[in-house]
Short mmCIF file of C-alpha atoms and ligand atoms in Angstrom, two decimals:
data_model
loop_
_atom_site.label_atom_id
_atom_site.label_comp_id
_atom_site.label_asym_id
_atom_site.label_seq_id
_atom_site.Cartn_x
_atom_site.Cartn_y
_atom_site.Cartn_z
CA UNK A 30 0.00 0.00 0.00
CA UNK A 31 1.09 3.26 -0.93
CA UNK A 32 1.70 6.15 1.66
CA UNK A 33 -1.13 8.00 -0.22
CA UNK A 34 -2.99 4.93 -0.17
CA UNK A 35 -2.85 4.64 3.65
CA UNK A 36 -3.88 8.12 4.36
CA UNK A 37 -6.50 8.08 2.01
CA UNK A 38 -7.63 5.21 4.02
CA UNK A 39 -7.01 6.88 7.29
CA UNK A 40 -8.62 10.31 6.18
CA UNK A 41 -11.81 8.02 4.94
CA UNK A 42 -12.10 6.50 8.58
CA UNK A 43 -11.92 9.07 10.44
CA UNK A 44 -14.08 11.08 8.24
CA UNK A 45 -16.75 8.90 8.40
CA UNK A 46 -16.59 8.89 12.85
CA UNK A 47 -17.21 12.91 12.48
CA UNK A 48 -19.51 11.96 10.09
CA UNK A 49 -21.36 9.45 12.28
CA UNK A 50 -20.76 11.42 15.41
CA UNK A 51 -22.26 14.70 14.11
CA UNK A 52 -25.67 12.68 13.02
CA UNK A 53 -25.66 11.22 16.65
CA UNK A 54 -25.39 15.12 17.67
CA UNK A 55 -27.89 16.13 15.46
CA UNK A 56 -25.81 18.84 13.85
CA UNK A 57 -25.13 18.89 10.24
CA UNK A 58 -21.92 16.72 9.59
CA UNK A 59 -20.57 19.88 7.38
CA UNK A 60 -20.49 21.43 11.55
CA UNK A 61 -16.88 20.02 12.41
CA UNK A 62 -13.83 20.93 10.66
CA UNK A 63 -10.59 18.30 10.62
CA UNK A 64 -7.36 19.58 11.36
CA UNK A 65 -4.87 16.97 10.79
CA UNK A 66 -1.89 16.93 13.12
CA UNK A 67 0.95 16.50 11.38
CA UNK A 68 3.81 16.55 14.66
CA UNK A 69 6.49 13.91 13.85
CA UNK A 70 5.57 13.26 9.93
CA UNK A 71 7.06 14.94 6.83
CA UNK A 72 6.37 17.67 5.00
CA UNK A 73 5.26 15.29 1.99
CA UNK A 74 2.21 13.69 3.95
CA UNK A 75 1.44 17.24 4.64
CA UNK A 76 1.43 17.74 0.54
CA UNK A 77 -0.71 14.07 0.05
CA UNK A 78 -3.28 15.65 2.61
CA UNK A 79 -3.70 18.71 0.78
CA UNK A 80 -3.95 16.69 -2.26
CA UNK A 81 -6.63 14.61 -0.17
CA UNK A 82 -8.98 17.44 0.52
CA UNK A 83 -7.20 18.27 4.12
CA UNK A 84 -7.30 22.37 3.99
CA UNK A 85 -6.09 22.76 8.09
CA UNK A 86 -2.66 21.19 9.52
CA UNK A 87 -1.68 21.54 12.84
CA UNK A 88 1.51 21.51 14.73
CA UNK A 89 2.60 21.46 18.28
CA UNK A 90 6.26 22.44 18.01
CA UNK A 91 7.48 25.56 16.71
CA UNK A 92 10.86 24.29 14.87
CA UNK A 93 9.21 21.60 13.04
CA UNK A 94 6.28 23.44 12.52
CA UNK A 95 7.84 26.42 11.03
CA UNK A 96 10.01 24.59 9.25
CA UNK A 97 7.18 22.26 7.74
CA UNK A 98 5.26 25.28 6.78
CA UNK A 99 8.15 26.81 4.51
CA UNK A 100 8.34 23.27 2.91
CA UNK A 101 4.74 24.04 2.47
CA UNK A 102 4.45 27.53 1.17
CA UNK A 103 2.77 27.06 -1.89
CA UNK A 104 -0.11 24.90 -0.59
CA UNK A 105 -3.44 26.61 0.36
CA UNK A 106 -2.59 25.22 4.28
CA UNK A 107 -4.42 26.92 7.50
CA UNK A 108 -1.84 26.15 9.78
CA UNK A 109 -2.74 25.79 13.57
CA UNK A 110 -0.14 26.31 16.43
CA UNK A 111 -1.43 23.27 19.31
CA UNK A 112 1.41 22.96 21.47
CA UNK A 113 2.33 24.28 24.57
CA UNK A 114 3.89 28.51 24.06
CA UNK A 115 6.97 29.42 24.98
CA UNK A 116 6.99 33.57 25.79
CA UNK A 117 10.24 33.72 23.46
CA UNK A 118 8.88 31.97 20.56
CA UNK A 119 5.50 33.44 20.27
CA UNK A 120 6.38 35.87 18.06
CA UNK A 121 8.27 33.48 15.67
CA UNK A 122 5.05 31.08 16.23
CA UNK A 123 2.75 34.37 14.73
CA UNK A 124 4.60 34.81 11.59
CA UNK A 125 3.43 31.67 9.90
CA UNK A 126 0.75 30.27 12.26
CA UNK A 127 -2.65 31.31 10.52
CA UNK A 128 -4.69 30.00 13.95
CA UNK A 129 -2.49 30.01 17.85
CA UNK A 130 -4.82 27.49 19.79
CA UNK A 131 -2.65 27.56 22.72
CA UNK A 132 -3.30 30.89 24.34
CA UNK A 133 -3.10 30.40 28.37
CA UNK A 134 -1.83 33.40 29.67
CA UNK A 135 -1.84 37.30 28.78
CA UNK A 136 1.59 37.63 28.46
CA UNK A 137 1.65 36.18 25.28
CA UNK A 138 -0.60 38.53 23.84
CA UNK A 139 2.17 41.79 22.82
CA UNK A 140 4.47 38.35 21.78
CA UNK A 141 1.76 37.63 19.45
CA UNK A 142 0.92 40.80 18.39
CA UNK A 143 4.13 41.80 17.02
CA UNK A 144 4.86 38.84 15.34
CA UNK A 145 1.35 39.20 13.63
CA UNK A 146 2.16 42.71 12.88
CA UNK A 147 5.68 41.82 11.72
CA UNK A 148 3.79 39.67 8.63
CA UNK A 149 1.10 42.26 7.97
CA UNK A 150 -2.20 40.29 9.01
CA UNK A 151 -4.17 39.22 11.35
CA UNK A 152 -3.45 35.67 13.61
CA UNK A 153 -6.78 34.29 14.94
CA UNK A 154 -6.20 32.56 18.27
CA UNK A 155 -8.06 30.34 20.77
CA UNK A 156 -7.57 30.42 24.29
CA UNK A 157 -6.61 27.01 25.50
CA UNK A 158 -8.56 26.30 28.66
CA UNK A 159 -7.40 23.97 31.26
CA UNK A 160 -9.90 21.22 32.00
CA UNK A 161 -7.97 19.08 34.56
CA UNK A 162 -9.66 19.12 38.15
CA UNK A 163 -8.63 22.09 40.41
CA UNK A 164 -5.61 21.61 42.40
CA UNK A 165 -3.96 19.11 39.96
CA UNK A 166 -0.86 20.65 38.75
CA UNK A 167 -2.24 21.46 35.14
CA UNK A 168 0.46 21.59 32.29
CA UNK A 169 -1.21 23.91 30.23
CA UNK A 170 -4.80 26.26 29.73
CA UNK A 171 -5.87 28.65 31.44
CA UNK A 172 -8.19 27.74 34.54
CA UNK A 173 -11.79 28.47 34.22
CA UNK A 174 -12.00 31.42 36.57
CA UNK A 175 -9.08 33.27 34.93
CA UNK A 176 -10.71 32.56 31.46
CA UNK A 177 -12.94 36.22 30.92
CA UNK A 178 -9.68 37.99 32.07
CA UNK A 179 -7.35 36.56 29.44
CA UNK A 180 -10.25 36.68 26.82
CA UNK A 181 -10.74 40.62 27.78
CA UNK A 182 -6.68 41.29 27.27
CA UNK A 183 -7.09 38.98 24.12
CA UNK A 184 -10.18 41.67 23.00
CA UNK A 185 -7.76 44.64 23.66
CA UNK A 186 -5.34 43.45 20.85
CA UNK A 187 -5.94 44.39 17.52
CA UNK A 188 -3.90 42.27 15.77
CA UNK A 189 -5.05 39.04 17.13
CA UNK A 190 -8.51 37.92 16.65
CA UNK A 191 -10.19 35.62 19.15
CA UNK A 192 -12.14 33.30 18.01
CA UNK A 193 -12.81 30.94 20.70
CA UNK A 194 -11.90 28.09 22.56
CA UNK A 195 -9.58 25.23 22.65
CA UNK A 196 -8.95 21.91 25.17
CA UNK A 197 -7.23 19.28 25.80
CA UNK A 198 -9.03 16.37 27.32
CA UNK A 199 -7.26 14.60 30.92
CA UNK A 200 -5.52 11.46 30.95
CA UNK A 201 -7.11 9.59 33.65
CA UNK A 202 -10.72 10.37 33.08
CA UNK A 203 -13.62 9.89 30.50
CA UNK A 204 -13.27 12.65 28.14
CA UNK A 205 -17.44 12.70 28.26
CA UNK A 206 -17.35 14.54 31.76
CA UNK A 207 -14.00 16.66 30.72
CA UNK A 208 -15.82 17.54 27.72
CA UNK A 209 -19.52 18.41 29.71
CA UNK A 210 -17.30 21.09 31.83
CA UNK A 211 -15.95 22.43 28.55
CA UNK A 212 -19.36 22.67 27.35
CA UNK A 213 -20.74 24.34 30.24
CA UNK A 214 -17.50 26.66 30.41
CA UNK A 215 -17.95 27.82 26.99
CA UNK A 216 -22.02 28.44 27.59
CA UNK A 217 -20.46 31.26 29.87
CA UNK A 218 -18.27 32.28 27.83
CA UNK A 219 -20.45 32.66 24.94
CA UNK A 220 -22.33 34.83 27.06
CA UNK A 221 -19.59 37.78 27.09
CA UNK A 222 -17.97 36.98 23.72
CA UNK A 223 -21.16 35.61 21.18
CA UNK A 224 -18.73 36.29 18.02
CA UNK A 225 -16.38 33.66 19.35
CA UNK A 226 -18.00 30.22 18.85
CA UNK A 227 -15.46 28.03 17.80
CA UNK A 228 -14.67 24.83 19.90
CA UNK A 229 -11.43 23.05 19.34
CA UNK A 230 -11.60 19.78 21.20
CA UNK A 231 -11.69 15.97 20.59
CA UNK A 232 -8.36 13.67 19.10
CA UNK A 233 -7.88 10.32 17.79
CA UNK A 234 -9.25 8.62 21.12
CA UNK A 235 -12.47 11.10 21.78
CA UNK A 236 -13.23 12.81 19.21
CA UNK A 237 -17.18 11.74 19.14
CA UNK A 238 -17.34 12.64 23.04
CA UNK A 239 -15.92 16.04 21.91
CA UNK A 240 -18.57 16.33 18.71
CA UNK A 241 -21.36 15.47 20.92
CA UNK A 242 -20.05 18.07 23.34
CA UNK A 243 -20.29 20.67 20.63
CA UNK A 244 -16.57 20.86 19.20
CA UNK A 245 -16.20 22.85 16.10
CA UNK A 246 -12.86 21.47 15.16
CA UNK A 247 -11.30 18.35 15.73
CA UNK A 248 -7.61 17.71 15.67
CA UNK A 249 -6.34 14.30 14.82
CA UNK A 250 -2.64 12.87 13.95
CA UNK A 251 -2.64 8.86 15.04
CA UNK A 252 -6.09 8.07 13.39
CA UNK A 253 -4.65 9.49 10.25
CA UNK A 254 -1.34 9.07 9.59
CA UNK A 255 -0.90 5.91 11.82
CA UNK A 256 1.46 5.85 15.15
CA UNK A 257 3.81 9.00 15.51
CA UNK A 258 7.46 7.38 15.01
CA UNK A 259 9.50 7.74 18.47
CA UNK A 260 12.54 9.71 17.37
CA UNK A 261 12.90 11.81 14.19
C1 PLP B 327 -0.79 15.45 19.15
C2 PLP B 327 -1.98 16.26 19.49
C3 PLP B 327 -3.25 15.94 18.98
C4 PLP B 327 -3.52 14.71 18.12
O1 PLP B 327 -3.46 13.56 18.91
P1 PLP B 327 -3.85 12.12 18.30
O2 PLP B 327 -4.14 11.31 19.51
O3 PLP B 327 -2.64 11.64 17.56
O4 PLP B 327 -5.01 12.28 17.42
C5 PLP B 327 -4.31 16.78 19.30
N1 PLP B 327 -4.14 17.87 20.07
C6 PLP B 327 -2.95 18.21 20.58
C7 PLP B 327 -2.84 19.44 21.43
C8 PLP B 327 -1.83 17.43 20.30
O5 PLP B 327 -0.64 17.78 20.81
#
């Protein structure tokens, strides 16, 4: 089987579960968008995806992703920024990221700013909320009650645009309940920013829980592409 072959086969699967999990939901199955994670795996299954249909790659680390996306220039890529932000490379992360997902904590926000500014548009970002039960030391997201305080410093800057929401599910618990405080938590937050309704949640392991828990975009590497090699 060709590598095309096998994420053809891969892309049709896991098509078919948002497929299948947005009838469940009774939302139309054009609701969810895939981003395909592409952490670990070459530039060239990034250019069979786009050949495949996939218009939205993401990436959780900035040197291969900003490498990946200059190997990928000429495709017609959205390119999302998962992983966790370091303060010193969030500029560097704005100049080719079209989405940041992982926005936990304001002082990112002038980071991001000029590095949008530096390539002359707009970066939309999410802010990454942390859904891991209080007290447990949480690796990354913003906790729940700090959420309408980084999304009011996000508002302020006017070369980010905020579109919404992004989560991780625990390890350690079913994603269902993880994913029924998300919901709740972005009911709220709808409340004080209506405009920003997207939902980035669900992987290769949950993504139906995450559909059914109104997601907007999944973001999926393993259920694709197959198991993420060790070492590169
Ligand atoms: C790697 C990663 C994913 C994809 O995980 P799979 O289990 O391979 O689908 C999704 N979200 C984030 C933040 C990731 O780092």
């Amino acid at each position: 089987m060709s590598r095309r072959d096998q994420i053809a086969a891969g892309l049709g699967r896991v098509r078919g579960r948002i497929a299948a999990a947005c009838a469940a939901a009774g939302r139309p199955a054009d609701d969810v968008r895939l981003v395909v994670v592409t952490k670990f795996f070459p530039a060239s299954d990034v250019r069979l995806l786009a050949e495949l249909g996939v218009t939205d790659i993401g990436e959780n680390r900035h040197q291969e992703a900003e490498a990946k996306a200059a190997e990928c220039a000429e495709l017609d890529i959205t390119w999302h920024f998962i992983g966790v932000l370091q303060k010193n490379k969030a500029a560097a992360v704005a100049r080719y990221a079209d989405v940041v997902e992982s926005v936990d904590r304001p002082e990112l926000l002038p980071r991001l700013a000029r590095g949008a500014g530096e390539s002359g548009r707009p970066v939309d970002v999410l802010l990454q909320v942390s859904l891991d039960p209080p007290g447990r030391e949480s690796r990354a997201g913003v906790q729940p009650d700090r959420l309408l305080e980084l999304a009011a410093a996000a508002d302020q800057v006017a070369e980010l645009r905020m579109r919404g929401l992004m989560a991780v599910a625990p390890l350690g618990e079913d994603p269902s309940e993880a994913f029924a405080r998300l919901a709740r938590i972005r009911a709220d937050f709808l409340l004080a920013h209506p405009g920003a309704t997207v939902l980035s949640a669900g992987m290769s392991g949950d993504l139906e829980a995450a559909v059914s828990a109104g997601a907007t975009h999944v973001r999926v590497g393993t259920a694709v592409l197959g198991s993420r090699p060790e070492v590169q």
